[in-house]
Amino acid sequence: MIKEKAERLINELPKGVKLLAAAKERDASEISEAIKGGVTLIGENYLNDALRVRNEVTEKAEWHFIGHLQRNKVKRVIDIFDMIESVDSFRLAKEIDKWCQKQDKVMPILIEVNSGEEDQKAGVAPKDVIPLIKDLSTLNNVKIMGLMTMGPRFGDPEDSRPYFRKTKQIFEQAKDLDLPNVEMKYLSMGMTNSYKVAIEEGANLVRIGTKIFGKRERDKY
Ligand SMILES: *Cc1c(COP(=O)(O)O)cnc(C)c1O
């Protein structure tokens, strides 16, 4: 019933909020069903997962990279993804810029914010986001289109609210800078458990897996 779940969720979201289906561990037929239900954005955490399903999914969608990206994977990632939501260092962005330049293309990226300032989590510390965006605005083959955050995991989504709010504040600050190669358009935050709170705090892109596809079998993420 993936198709129906996707349809229901899309109808439930306020206008202006985009849905990305977080497709880790799902096979091509499940992803196709979600697209048939109206999903236009598919998120993958690993290059190999995307390579496995990408050719089998014949329905049209935009593919977003949402996992931790290693620099040695960049070359292949830019070939099959339409946006990279998880850029968290100048070095990584520089690598993306380099390969995009060779292909004469511009990659839309989001900066991943470690809004909970958790040691083990990917992402840029809140205080470092604006300086990083300023540095990245000098690169012509990446285009900064907003911010992404996971936030700490809580049982009660209310506990996520301060982290979403903090990320939204940085988003507005970055927007006000009005920098070249920066168009602060997307604020990607909120997952199955927390998307309602995230939307209340300004998310306009939500990344949802479980609520569309059901529970993952091996929840290693
Ligand atoms: C898995 C994942 C999601 C979605 O998680 P659910 O709780 O299944 O909705 C969102 N964002 C990222 C980066 C993920 O890895």
PDB file of C-alpha atoms and ligand atoms in Angstrom:
ATOM      1  CA  MET A   1       0.000   0.000   0.000  1.00  0.00           C
ATOM      2  CA  ILE A   2       3.006   2.240  -0.515  1.00  0.00           C
ATOM      3  CA  LYS A   3       1.217   4.132  -3.252  1.00  0.00           C
ATOM      4  CA  GLU A   4      -1.777   4.889  -1.039  1.00  0.00           C
ATOM      5  CA  LYS A   5       0.425   5.880   1.893  1.00  0.00           C
ATOM      6  CA  ALA A   6       2.333   8.302  -0.282  1.00  0.00           C
ATOM      7  CA  GLU A   7      -0.869   9.794  -1.669  1.00  0.00           C
ATOM      8  CA  ARG A   8      -2.338  10.257   1.777  1.00  0.00           C
ATOM      9  CA  LEU A   9       0.815  11.902   3.091  1.00  0.00           C
ATOM     10  CA  ILE A  10       1.077  14.278   0.131  1.00  0.00           C
ATOM     11  CA  ASN A  11      -2.535  15.354   0.649  1.00  0.00           C
ATOM     12  CA  GLU A  12      -1.861  15.951   4.307  1.00  0.00           C
ATOM     13  CA  LEU A  13       1.169  18.228   3.800  1.00  0.00           C
ATOM     14  CA  PRO A  14       0.577  21.988   3.702  1.00  0.00           C
ATOM     15  CA  LYS A  15       0.979  23.668   0.347  1.00  0.00           C
ATOM     16  CA  GLY A  16       4.588  24.583  -0.349  1.00  0.00           C
ATOM     17  CA  VAL A  17       6.031  21.652   1.604  1.00  0.00           C
ATOM     18  CA  LYS A  18       7.791  19.091  -0.565  1.00  0.00           C
ATOM     19  CA  LEU A  19       8.003  15.421   0.267  1.00  0.00           C
ATOM     20  CA  LEU A  20      11.167  13.392  -0.224  1.00  0.00           C
ATOM     21  CA  ALA A  21      10.842   9.630   0.151  1.00  0.00           C
ATOM     22  CA  ALA A  22      13.866   8.367   2.101  1.00  0.00           C
ATOM     23  CA  ALA A  23      14.420   5.097   0.267  1.00  0.00           C
ATOM     24  CA  LYS A  24      17.299   3.379   2.063  1.00  0.00           C
ATOM     25  CA  GLU A  25      16.932  -0.390   2.072  1.00  0.00           C
ATOM     26  CA  ARG A  26      13.963  -0.257  -0.305  1.00  0.00           C
ATOM     27  CA  ASP A  27      13.964  -2.031  -3.618  1.00  0.00           C
ATOM     28  CA  ALA A  28      13.164  -0.582  -7.011  1.00  0.00           C
ATOM     29  CA  SER A  29       9.547  -1.760  -7.063  1.00  0.00           C
ATOM     30  CA  GLU A  30       8.836  -0.068  -3.722  1.00  0.00           C
ATOM     31  CA  ILE A  31      10.371   3.172  -4.954  1.00  0.00           C
ATOM     32  CA  SER A  32       8.353   2.969  -8.168  1.00  0.00           C
ATOM     33  CA  GLU A  33       5.173   2.576  -6.140  1.00  0.00           C
ATOM     34  CA  ALA A  34       5.956   5.705  -4.130  1.00  0.00           C
ATOM     35  CA  ILE A  35       6.492   7.663  -7.336  1.00  0.00           C
ATOM     36  CA  LYS A  36       3.195   6.369  -8.679  1.00  0.00           C
ATOM     37  CA  GLY A  37       1.628   7.739  -5.504  1.00  0.00           C
ATOM     38  CA  GLY A  38       2.907  11.204  -6.381  1.00  0.00           C
ATOM     39  CA  VAL A  39       6.360  11.331  -4.796  1.00  0.00           C
ATOM     40  CA  THR A  40       8.731  13.432  -6.918  1.00  0.00           C
ATOM     41  CA  LEU A  41      11.890  13.317  -4.774  1.00  0.00           C
ATOM     42  CA  ILE A  42      13.770  10.159  -3.810  1.00  0.00           C
ATOM     43  CA  GLY A  43      16.520  10.228  -1.180  1.00  0.00           C
ATOM     44  CA  GLU A  44      19.359   7.712  -0.919  1.00  0.00           C
ATOM     45  CA  ASN A  45      22.083   7.505   1.750  1.00  0.00           C
ATOM     46  CA  TYR A  46      24.582   5.389  -0.170  1.00  0.00           C
ATOM     47  CA  LEU A  47      25.911   5.522  -3.699  1.00  0.00           C
ATOM     48  CA  ASN A  48      25.759   1.737  -4.017  1.00  0.00           C
ATOM     49  CA  ASP A  49      22.102   1.624  -2.962  1.00  0.00           C
ATOM     50  CA  ALA A  50      21.272   4.212  -5.595  1.00  0.00           C
ATOM     51  CA  LEU A  51      23.251   2.371  -8.280  1.00  0.00           C
ATOM     52  CA  ARG A  52      21.398  -0.827  -7.407  1.00  0.00           C
ATOM     53  CA  VAL A  53      17.918   0.613  -7.976  1.00  0.00           C
ATOM     54  CA  ARG A  54      18.400   3.590 -10.212  1.00  0.00           C
ATOM     55  CA  ASN A  55      18.154   1.816 -13.576  1.00  0.00           C
ATOM     56  CA  GLU A  56      15.201  -0.286 -12.542  1.00  0.00           C
ATOM     57  CA  VAL A  57      13.127   2.682 -11.451  1.00  0.00           C
ATOM     58  CA  THR A  58      11.728   3.826 -14.773  1.00  0.00           C
ATOM     59  CA  GLU A  59       9.341   6.442 -13.384  1.00  0.00           C
ATOM     60  CA  LYS A  60      10.690   9.973 -13.403  1.00  0.00           C
ATOM     61  CA  ALA A  61      11.868  11.530 -10.142  1.00  0.00           C
ATOM     62  CA  GLU A  62      14.606  13.741  -8.760  1.00  0.00           C
ATOM     63  CA  TRP A  63      17.259  11.909  -6.741  1.00  0.00           C
ATOM     64  CA  HIS A  64      18.779  13.510  -3.654  1.00  0.00           C
ATOM     65  CA  PHE A  65      21.860  12.260  -1.859  1.00  0.00           C
ATOM     66  CA  ILE A  66      21.108  12.463   1.886  1.00  0.00           C
ATOM     67  CA  GLY A  67      23.817  10.330   3.514  1.00  0.00           C
ATOM     68  CA  HIS A  68      27.402  10.888   4.531  1.00  0.00           C
ATOM     69  CA  LEU A  69      29.368  11.519   1.362  1.00  0.00           C
ATOM     70  CA  GLN A  70      33.010  10.492   1.051  1.00  0.00           C
ATOM     71  CA  ARG A  71      35.137  12.492  -1.335  1.00  0.00           C
ATOM     72  CA  ASN A  72      36.159   9.450  -3.352  1.00  0.00           C
ATOM     73  CA  LYS A  73      32.493   8.869  -4.235  1.00  0.00           C
ATOM     74  CA  VAL A  74      31.799  12.377  -5.469  1.00  0.00           C
ATOM     75  CA  LYS A  75      32.582  11.771  -9.114  1.00  0.00           C
ATOM     76  CA  ARG A  76      29.965   9.020  -9.396  1.00  0.00           C
ATOM     77  CA  VAL A  77      27.454  10.725  -7.136  1.00  0.00           C
ATOM     78  CA  ILE A  78      27.255  13.815  -9.318  1.00  0.00           C
ATOM     79  CA  ASP A  79      26.475  11.592 -12.308  1.00  0.00           C
ATOM     80  CA  ILE A  80      23.268  10.191 -10.885  1.00  0.00           C
ATOM     81  CA  PHE A  81      22.029  12.638  -8.264  1.00  0.00           C
ATOM     82  CA  ASP A  82      20.191  15.914  -8.801  1.00  0.00           C
ATOM     83  CA  MET A  83      20.958  17.405  -5.400  1.00  0.00           C
ATOM     84  CA  ILE A  84      23.338  16.685  -2.515  1.00  0.00           C
ATOM     85  CA  GLU A  85      21.658  17.543   0.801  1.00  0.00           C
ATOM     86  CA  SER A  86      24.513  16.517   3.066  1.00  0.00           C
ATOM     87  CA  VAL A  87      27.460  18.825   2.339  1.00  0.00           C
ATOM     88  CA  ASP A  88      29.312  19.473   5.566  1.00  0.00           C
ATOM     89  CA  SER A  89      32.781  20.742   4.702  1.00  0.00           C
ATOM     90  CA  PHE A  90      34.607  23.031   2.342  1.00  0.00           C
ATOM     91  CA  ARG A  91      36.772  20.120   1.194  1.00  0.00           C
ATOM     92  CA  LEU A  92      33.755  18.105   0.148  1.00  0.00           C
ATOM     93  CA  ALA A  93      32.118  21.038  -1.635  1.00  0.00           C
ATOM     94  CA  LYS A  94      35.392  21.800  -3.399  1.00  0.00           C
ATOM     95  CA  GLU A  95      35.531  18.220  -4.677  1.00  0.00           C
ATOM     96  CA  ILE A  96      31.944  18.457  -5.955  1.00  0.00           C
ATOM     97  CA  ASP A  97      32.771  21.782  -7.582  1.00  0.00           C
ATOM     98  CA  LYS A  98      35.851  20.316  -9.263  1.00  0.00           C
ATOM     99  CA  TRP A  99      34.021  17.403 -10.895  1.00  0.00           C
ATOM    100  CA  CYS A 100      31.041  19.527 -11.871  1.00  0.00           C
ATOM    101  CA  GLN A 101      33.347  22.011 -13.525  1.00  0.00           C
ATOM    102  CA  LYS A 102      34.809  19.245 -15.706  1.00  0.00           C
ATOM    103  CA  GLN A 103      31.292  18.373 -16.822  1.00  0.00           C
ATOM    104  CA  ASP A 104      30.207  21.944 -17.159  1.00  0.00           C
ATOM    105  CA  LYS A 105      27.364  21.589 -14.696  1.00  0.00           C
ATOM    106  CA  VAL A 106      26.214  23.139 -11.443  1.00  0.00           C
ATOM    107  CA  MET A 107      25.192  20.922  -8.535  1.00  0.00           C
ATOM    108  CA  PRO A 108      22.503  22.177  -6.148  1.00  0.00           C
ATOM    109  CA  ILE A 109      23.568  21.452  -2.556  1.00  0.00           C
ATOM    110  CA  LEU A 110      22.240  21.872   0.962  1.00  0.00           C
ATOM    111  CA  ILE A 111      24.481  22.365   3.967  1.00  0.00           C
ATOM    112  CA  GLU A 112      23.921  19.738   6.646  1.00  0.00           C
ATOM    113  CA  VAL A 113      23.727  21.317  10.080  1.00  0.00           C
ATOM    114  CA  ASN A 114      24.583  19.306  13.181  1.00  0.00           C
ATOM    115  CA  SER A 115      21.910  21.206  15.066  1.00  0.00           C
ATOM    116  CA  GLY A 116      22.220  19.064  18.185  1.00  0.00           C
ATOM    117  CA  GLU A 117      25.994  19.524  18.233  1.00  0.00           C
ATOM    118  CA  GLU A 118      26.366  15.783  18.694  1.00  0.00           C
ATOM    119  CA  ASP A 119      29.921  14.432  18.492  1.00  0.00           C
ATOM    120  CA  GLN A 120      29.043  11.362  16.468  1.00  0.00           C
ATOM    121  CA  LYS A 121      26.770  13.118  13.960  1.00  0.00           C
ATOM    122  CA  ALA A 122      27.681  14.464  10.547  1.00  0.00           C
ATOM    123  CA  GLY A 123      27.063  18.081   9.744  1.00  0.00           C
ATOM    124  CA  VAL A 124      28.454  21.511  10.427  1.00  0.00           C
ATOM    125  CA  ALA A 125      28.252  23.015  13.914  1.00  0.00           C
ATOM    126  CA  PRO A 126      25.675  25.831  13.993  1.00  0.00           C
ATOM    127  CA  LYS A 127      28.288  28.530  14.583  1.00  0.00           C
ATOM    128  CA  ASP A 128      30.287  27.414  11.542  1.00  0.00           C
ATOM    129  CA  VAL A 129      27.440  27.403   9.026  1.00  0.00           C
ATOM    130  CA  ILE A 130      27.477  31.062   7.985  1.00  0.00           C
ATOM    131  CA  PRO A 131      31.296  31.199   7.576  1.00  0.00           C
ATOM    132  CA  LEU A 132      31.126  28.007   5.487  1.00  0.00           C
ATOM    133  CA  ILE A 133      28.385  29.413   3.253  1.00  0.00           C
ATOM    134  CA  LYS A 134      30.469  32.529   2.703  1.00  0.00           C
ATOM    135  CA  ASP A 135      33.437  30.390   1.652  1.00  0.00           C
ATOM    136  CA  LEU A 136      31.300  28.212  -0.610  1.00  0.00           C
ATOM    137  CA  SER A 137      29.769  31.188  -2.379  1.00  0.00           C
ATOM    138  CA  THR A 138      33.108  31.548  -4.170  1.00  0.00           C
ATOM    139  CA  LEU A 139      32.607  28.203  -5.939  1.00  0.00           C
ATOM    140  CA  ASN A 140      30.818  28.548  -9.256  1.00  0.00           C
ATOM    141  CA  ASN A 141      29.854  24.927  -9.898  1.00  0.00           C
ATOM    142  CA  VAL A 142      27.932  24.312  -6.714  1.00  0.00           C
ATOM    143  CA  LYS A 143      24.823  26.244  -5.830  1.00  0.00           C
ATOM    144  CA  ILE A 144      23.797  26.469  -2.188  1.00  0.00           C
ATOM    145  CA  MET A 145      20.043  26.046  -2.026  1.00  0.00           C
ATOM    146  CA  GLY A 146      19.446  25.768   1.702  1.00  0.00           C
ATOM    147  CA  LEU A 147      20.029  23.747   4.834  1.00  0.00           C
ATOM    148  CA  MET A 148      19.343  20.214   5.992  1.00  0.00           C
ATOM    149  CA  THR A 149      19.327  18.878   9.521  1.00  0.00           C
ATOM    150  CA  MET A 150      18.567  15.588  11.234  1.00  0.00           C
ATOM    151  CA  GLY A 151      18.628  16.793  14.826  1.00  0.00           C
ATOM    152  CA  PRO A 152      18.982  14.482  17.805  1.00  0.00           C
ATOM    153  CA  ARG A 153      16.615  11.520  17.860  1.00  0.00           C
ATOM    154  CA  PHE A 154      13.885  11.712  20.479  1.00  0.00           C
ATOM    155  CA  GLY A 155      10.836   9.663  21.297  1.00  0.00           C
ATOM    156  CA  ASP A 156       8.829  12.853  21.706  1.00  0.00           C
ATOM    157  CA  PRO A 157       9.020  15.048  18.584  1.00  0.00           C
ATOM    158  CA  GLU A 158       8.392  18.140  20.726  1.00  0.00           C
ATOM    159  CA  ASP A 159      11.954  17.717  21.982  1.00  0.00           C
ATOM    160  CA  SER A 160      13.204  18.294  18.409  1.00  0.00           C
ATOM    161  CA  ARG A 161      11.582  21.710  18.181  1.00  0.00           C
ATOM    162  CA  PRO A 162      14.496  23.822  19.528  1.00  0.00           C
ATOM    163  CA  TYR A 163      16.893  22.223  17.017  1.00  0.00           C
ATOM    164  CA  PHE A 164      14.579  22.873  14.101  1.00  0.00           C
ATOM    165  CA  ARG A 165      14.066  26.424  15.306  1.00  0.00           C
ATOM    166  CA  LYS A 166      17.805  27.030  15.565  1.00  0.00           C
ATOM    167  CA  THR A 167      18.318  25.702  12.026  1.00  0.00           C
ATOM    168  CA  LYS A 168      15.577  27.963  10.698  1.00  0.00           C
ATOM    169  CA  GLN A 169      17.277  30.976  12.313  1.00  0.00           C
ATOM    170  CA  ILE A 170      20.541  30.173  10.548  1.00  0.00           C
ATOM    171  CA  PHE A 171      18.586  29.691   7.323  1.00  0.00           C
ATOM    172  CA  GLU A 172      17.154  33.219   7.618  1.00  0.00           C
ATOM    173  CA  GLN A 173      20.554  34.693   8.473  1.00  0.00           C
ATOM    174  CA  ALA A 174      22.082  33.089   5.391  1.00  0.00           C
ATOM    175  CA  LYS A 175      19.235  34.354   3.252  1.00  0.00           C
ATOM    176  CA  ASP A 176      19.787  37.914   4.442  1.00  0.00           C
ATOM    177  CA  LEU A 177      23.421  37.800   3.328  1.00  0.00           C
ATOM    178  CA  ASP A 178      22.304  37.728  -0.287  1.00  0.00           C
ATOM    179  CA  LEU A 179      25.484  36.044  -1.546  1.00  0.00           C
ATOM    180  CA  PRO A 180      26.372  34.991  -5.092  1.00  0.00           C
ATOM    181  CA  ASN A 181      25.741  31.297  -5.875  1.00  0.00           C
ATOM    182  CA  VAL A 182      23.451  31.107  -2.840  1.00  0.00           C
ATOM    183  CA  GLU A 183      19.693  30.871  -3.072  1.00  0.00           C
ATOM    184  CA  MET A 184      18.284  29.904   0.307  1.00  0.00           C
ATOM    185  CA  LYS A 185      15.180  28.081  -0.855  1.00  0.00           C
ATOM    186  CA  TYR A 186      14.982  24.724   0.917  1.00  0.00           C
ATOM    187  CA  LEU A 187      14.914  23.945   4.592  1.00  0.00           C
ATOM    188  CA  SER A 188      15.058  20.156   4.765  1.00  0.00           C
ATOM    189  CA  MET A 189      14.097  18.862   8.194  1.00  0.00           C
ATOM    190  CA  GLY A 190      11.702  16.405   9.761  1.00  0.00           C
ATOM    191  CA  MET A 191      11.330  12.652   9.408  1.00  0.00           C
ATOM    192  CA  THR A 192       8.481  10.226  10.135  1.00  0.00           C
ATOM    193  CA  ASN A 193       8.449  10.950  13.828  1.00  0.00           C
ATOM    194  CA  SER A 194       9.071  14.688  13.684  1.00  0.00           C
ATOM    195  CA  TYR A 195       7.867  16.141  10.392  1.00  0.00           C
ATOM    196  CA  LYS A 196       4.813  17.906  11.814  1.00  0.00           C
ATOM    197  CA  VAL A 197       6.891  19.825  14.333  1.00  0.00           C
ATOM    198  CA  ALA A 198       9.507  20.528  11.640  1.00  0.00           C
ATOM    199  CA  ILE A 199       6.883  22.043   9.351  1.00  0.00           C
ATOM    200  CA  GLU A 200       5.611  24.225  12.186  1.00  0.00           C
ATOM    201  CA  GLU A 201       9.186  25.457  12.562  1.00  0.00           C
ATOM    202  CA  GLY A 202       9.549  26.302   8.895  1.00  0.00           C
ATOM    203  CA  ALA A 203      10.626  23.127   7.047  1.00  0.00           C
ATOM    204  CA  ASN A 204       9.575  23.143   3.401  1.00  0.00           C
ATOM    205  CA  LEU A 205      11.175  19.799   2.551  1.00  0.00           C
ATOM    206  CA  VAL A 206      10.511  16.748   4.714  1.00  0.00           C
ATOM    207  CA  ARG A 207      12.391  13.450   4.360  1.00  0.00           C
ATOM    208  CA  ILE A 208      10.160  10.537   5.187  1.00  0.00           C
ATOM    209  CA  GLY A 209      10.879   6.817   5.020  1.00  0.00           C
ATOM    210  CA  THR A 210       8.989   4.683   7.513  1.00  0.00           C
ATOM    211  CA  LYS A 211       5.621   6.388   7.127  1.00  0.00           C
ATOM    212  CA  ILE A 212       5.655   5.680   3.385  1.00  0.00           C
ATOM    213  CA  PHE A 213       7.417   2.331   3.139  1.00  0.00           C
ATOM    214  CA  GLY A 214       6.798   0.772   6.554  1.00  0.00           C
ATOM    215  CA  LYS A 215       9.336  -0.211   9.154  1.00  0.00           C
ATOM    216  CA  ARG A 216      12.850  -1.033   7.973  1.00  0.00           C
ATOM    217  CA  GLU A 217      13.987  -4.597   8.606  1.00  0.00           C
ATOM    218  CA  ARG A 218      17.493  -3.894   9.735  1.00  0.00           C
ATOM    219  CA  ASP A 219      17.431  -0.455  11.218  1.00  0.00           C
ATOM    220  CA  LYS A 220      21.134   0.128  11.152  1.00  0.00           C
ATOM    221  CA  TYR A 221      20.884   3.813  10.361  1.00  0.00           C
TER     222      TYR A 221
HETATM  223  C1  LIG B   1      16.232   7.409   7.032  1.00  0.00           C
HETATM  224  C2  LIG B   1      16.341   8.867   6.887  1.00  0.00           C
HETATM  225  C3  LIG B   1      15.193   9.673   6.912  1.00  0.00           C
HETATM  226  C4  LIG B   1      13.795   9.141   7.139  1.00  0.00           C
HETATM  227  O1  LIG B   1      13.647   8.439   8.329  1.00  0.00           O
HETATM  228  P1  LIG B   1      12.231   7.837   8.787  1.00  0.00           P
HETATM  229  O2  LIG B   1      12.292   7.906  10.254  1.00  0.00           O
HETATM  230  O3  LIG B   1      12.197   6.427   8.265  1.00  0.00           O
HETATM  231  O4  LIG B   1      11.158   8.669   8.207  1.00  0.00           O
HETATM  232  C5  LIG B   1      15.381  11.035   6.733  1.00  0.00           C
HETATM  233  N1  LIG B   1      16.604  11.582   6.534  1.00  0.00           N
HETATM  234  C6  LIG B   1      17.713  10.836   6.484  1.00  0.00           C
HETATM  235  C7  LIG B   1      19.026  11.509   6.268  1.00  0.00           C
HETATM  236  C8  LIG B   1      17.620   9.464   6.663  1.00  0.00           C
HETATM  237  O5  LIG B   1      18.741   8.725   6.634  1.00  0.00           O
END
